[in-house]
């Protein structure tokens, strides 16, 4: 499921095949003059696998390391914030295998 209400500073995973699984940080959200209408997400990738430096048509949209910038649609990124929370909860539940009371309390707290 992709999250479309992402925020600047959020860590995201990329969905499109070419960039699938790459990780980055959201640096910009909004429309860009000269680019197709609608919102774009400017992402700074962790590694230089991008196709820009945060610029479009010689206009700086956001700042990032050389070759680490990328523009995608909001539906093409997935928040890692929720994934990390779910992973921590699952790991915590596995650690509580021997204590049924704690598991019940944890499930009740989650729901």
PDB file of N, CA, C and O in Angstrom, residues 28-42 54-57 59 61-62 71-72:
ATOM      1  N   UNK A  28      11.082  17.451  -0.877  1.00  0.00           N
ATOM      2  CA  UNK A  28      10.177  18.410  -1.520  1.00  0.00           C
ATOM      3  C   UNK A  28       8.867  17.704  -1.848  1.00  0.00           C
ATOM      4  O   UNK A  28       8.866  16.541  -2.250  1.00  0.00           O
ATOM      5  N   UNK A  29       7.755  18.421  -1.684  1.00  0.00           N
ATOM      6  CA  UNK A  29       6.448  17.936  -2.129  1.00  0.00           C
ATOM      7  C   UNK A  29       5.715  19.128  -2.737  1.00  0.00           C
ATOM      8  O   UNK A  29       5.602  20.168  -2.095  1.00  0.00           O
ATOM      9  N   UNK A  30       5.252  18.986  -3.973  1.00  0.00           N
ATOM     10  CA  UNK A  30       4.509  20.073  -4.594  1.00  0.00           C
ATOM     11  C   UNK A  30       4.581  20.028  -6.104  1.00  0.00           C
ATOM     12  O   UNK A  30       5.115  19.098  -6.689  1.00  0.00           O
ATOM     13  N   UNK A  31       4.022  21.071  -6.711  1.00  0.00           N
ATOM     14  CA  UNK A  31       4.046  21.184  -8.164  1.00  0.00           C
ATOM     15  C   UNK A  31       5.365  21.813  -8.608  1.00  0.00           C
ATOM     16  O   UNK A  31       5.987  22.567  -7.860  1.00  0.00           O
ATOM     17  N   UNK A  32       5.757  21.501  -9.834  1.00  0.00           N
ATOM     18  CA  UNK A  32       7.005  22.023 -10.390  1.00  0.00           C
ATOM     19  C   UNK A  32       6.683  22.647 -11.740  1.00  0.00           C
ATOM     20  O   UNK A  32       6.136  21.980 -12.626  1.00  0.00           O
ATOM     21  N   UNK A  33       7.012  23.931 -11.895  1.00  0.00           N
ATOM     22  CA  UNK A  33       6.778  24.620 -13.165  1.00  0.00           C
ATOM     23  C   UNK A  33       7.512  23.911 -14.293  1.00  0.00           C
ATOM     24  O   UNK A  33       8.696  23.603 -14.184  1.00  0.00           O
ATOM     25  N   UNK A  34       6.786  23.635 -15.382  1.00  0.00           N
ATOM     26  CA  UNK A  34       7.393  23.004 -16.546  1.00  0.00           C
ATOM     27  C   UNK A  34       7.327  21.486 -16.524  1.00  0.00           C
ATOM     28  O   UNK A  34       7.653  20.835 -17.502  1.00  0.00           O
ATOM     29  N   UNK A  35       6.925  20.910 -15.409  1.00  0.00           N
ATOM     30  CA  UNK A  35       6.791  19.456 -15.310  1.00  0.00           C
ATOM     31  C   UNK A  35       5.300  19.138 -15.366  1.00  0.00           C
ATOM     32  O   UNK A  35       4.471  19.980 -15.076  1.00  0.00           O
ATOM     33  N   UNK A  36       4.926  17.942 -15.740  1.00  0.00           N
ATOM     34  CA  UNK A  36       3.509  17.577 -15.803  1.00  0.00           C
ATOM     35  C   UNK A  36       2.772  18.044 -14.560  1.00  0.00           C
ATOM     36  O   UNK A  36       3.335  18.051 -13.465  1.00  0.00           O
ATOM     37  N   UNK A  37       1.494  18.403 -14.728  1.00  0.00           N
ATOM     38  CA  UNK A  37       0.711  18.923 -13.605  1.00  0.00           C
ATOM     39  C   UNK A  37       0.561  17.884 -12.498  1.00  0.00           C
ATOM     40  O   UNK A  37       0.718  16.685 -12.722  1.00  0.00           O
ATOM     41  N   UNK A  38       0.270  18.392 -11.308  1.00  0.00           N
ATOM     42  CA  UNK A  38       0.105  17.515 -10.146  1.00  0.00           C
ATOM     43  C   UNK A  38       1.317  17.594  -9.237  1.00  0.00           C
ATOM     44  O   UNK A  38       2.335  18.223  -9.562  1.00  0.00           O
ATOM     45  N   UNK A  39       1.188  16.969  -8.099  1.00  0.00           N
ATOM     46  CA  UNK A  39       2.271  16.993  -7.116  1.00  0.00           C
ATOM     47  C   UNK A  39       3.387  16.015  -7.447  1.00  0.00           C
ATOM     48  O   UNK A  39       3.149  14.939  -7.995  1.00  0.00           O
ATOM     49  N   UNK A  40       4.581  16.436  -7.109  1.00  0.00           N
ATOM     50  CA  UNK A  40       5.784  15.623  -7.248  1.00  0.00           C
ATOM     51  C   UNK A  40       6.451  15.518  -5.882  1.00  0.00           C
ATOM     52  O   UNK A  40       6.316  16.401  -5.049  1.00  0.00           O
ATOM     53  N   UNK A  41       7.185  14.447  -5.696  1.00  0.00           N
ATOM     54  CA  UNK A  41       7.955  14.253  -4.473  1.00  0.00           C
ATOM     55  C   UNK A  41       9.423  14.276  -4.856  1.00  0.00           C
ATOM     56  O   UNK A  41       9.867  13.478  -5.685  1.00  0.00           O
ATOM     57  N   UNK A  42      10.168  15.208  -4.263  1.00  0.00           N
ATOM     58  CA  UNK A  42      11.609  15.271  -4.470  1.00  0.00           C
ATOM     59  C   UNK A  42      12.281  14.443  -3.393  1.00  0.00           C
ATOM     60  O   UNK A  42      12.049  14.647  -2.203  1.00  0.00           O
ATOM     61  N   UNK A  54      18.538  17.508  -7.503  1.00  0.00           N
ATOM     62  CA  UNK A  54      17.469  18.273  -6.869  1.00  0.00           C
ATOM     63  C   UNK A  54      17.008  19.448  -7.711  1.00  0.00           C
ATOM     64  O   UNK A  54      16.257  20.295  -7.251  1.00  0.00           O
ATOM     65  N   UNK A  55      17.451  19.469  -8.984  1.00  0.00           N
ATOM     66  CA  UNK A  55      17.066  20.576  -9.859  1.00  0.00           C
ATOM     67  C   UNK A  55      16.217  20.071 -11.018  1.00  0.00           C
ATOM     68  O   UNK A  55      16.222  18.892 -11.339  1.00  0.00           O
ATOM     69  N   UNK A  56      15.470  21.002 -11.617  1.00  0.00           N
ATOM     70  CA  UNK A  56      14.681  20.707 -12.809  1.00  0.00           C
ATOM     71  C   UNK A  56      14.732  21.934 -13.706  1.00  0.00           C
ATOM     72  O   UNK A  56      14.424  23.044 -13.271  1.00  0.00           O
ATOM     73  N   UNK A  57      15.148  21.738 -14.949  1.00  0.00           N
ATOM     74  CA  UNK A  57      15.280  22.853 -15.905  1.00  0.00           C
ATOM     75  C   UNK A  57      16.106  24.003 -15.329  1.00  0.00           C
ATOM     76  O   UNK A  57      15.708  25.159 -15.395  1.00  0.00           O
ATOM     77  N   UNK A  59      16.486  24.981 -12.400  1.00  0.00           N
ATOM     78  CA  UNK A  59      15.937  25.583 -11.180  1.00  0.00           C
ATOM     79  C   UNK A  59      16.144  24.609 -10.020  1.00  0.00           C
ATOM     80  O   UNK A  59      15.755  23.441 -10.124  1.00  0.00           O
ATOM     81  N   UNK A  61      15.127  22.865  -6.948  1.00  0.00           N
ATOM     82  CA  UNK A  61      13.869  22.574  -6.261  1.00  0.00           C
ATOM     83  C   UNK A  61      14.155  22.170  -4.812  1.00  0.00           C
ATOM     84  O   UNK A  61      13.455  22.547  -3.891  1.00  0.00           O
ATOM     85  N   UNK A  62      15.211  21.383  -4.630  1.00  0.00           N
ATOM     86  CA  UNK A  62      15.695  21.022  -3.295  1.00  0.00           C
ATOM     87  C   UNK A  62      17.183  20.723  -3.407  1.00  0.00           C
ATOM     88  O   UNK A  62      17.687  20.460  -4.491  1.00  0.00           O
ATOM     89  N   UNK A  71      12.740  12.718  -8.784  1.00  0.00           N
ATOM     90  CA  UNK A  71      11.358  13.197  -8.664  1.00  0.00           C
ATOM     91  C   UNK A  71      10.412  12.061  -9.021  1.00  0.00           C
ATOM     92  O   UNK A  71      10.535  11.462 -10.093  1.00  0.00           O
ATOM     93  N   UNK A  72       9.475  11.772  -8.132  1.00  0.00           N
ATOM     94  CA  UNK A  72       8.466  10.743  -8.364  1.00  0.00           C
ATOM     95  C   UNK A  72       7.105  11.275  -7.945  1.00  0.00           C
ATOM     96  O   UNK A  72       7.014  12.283  -7.244  1.00  0.00           O
TER      97      UNK A  72
END
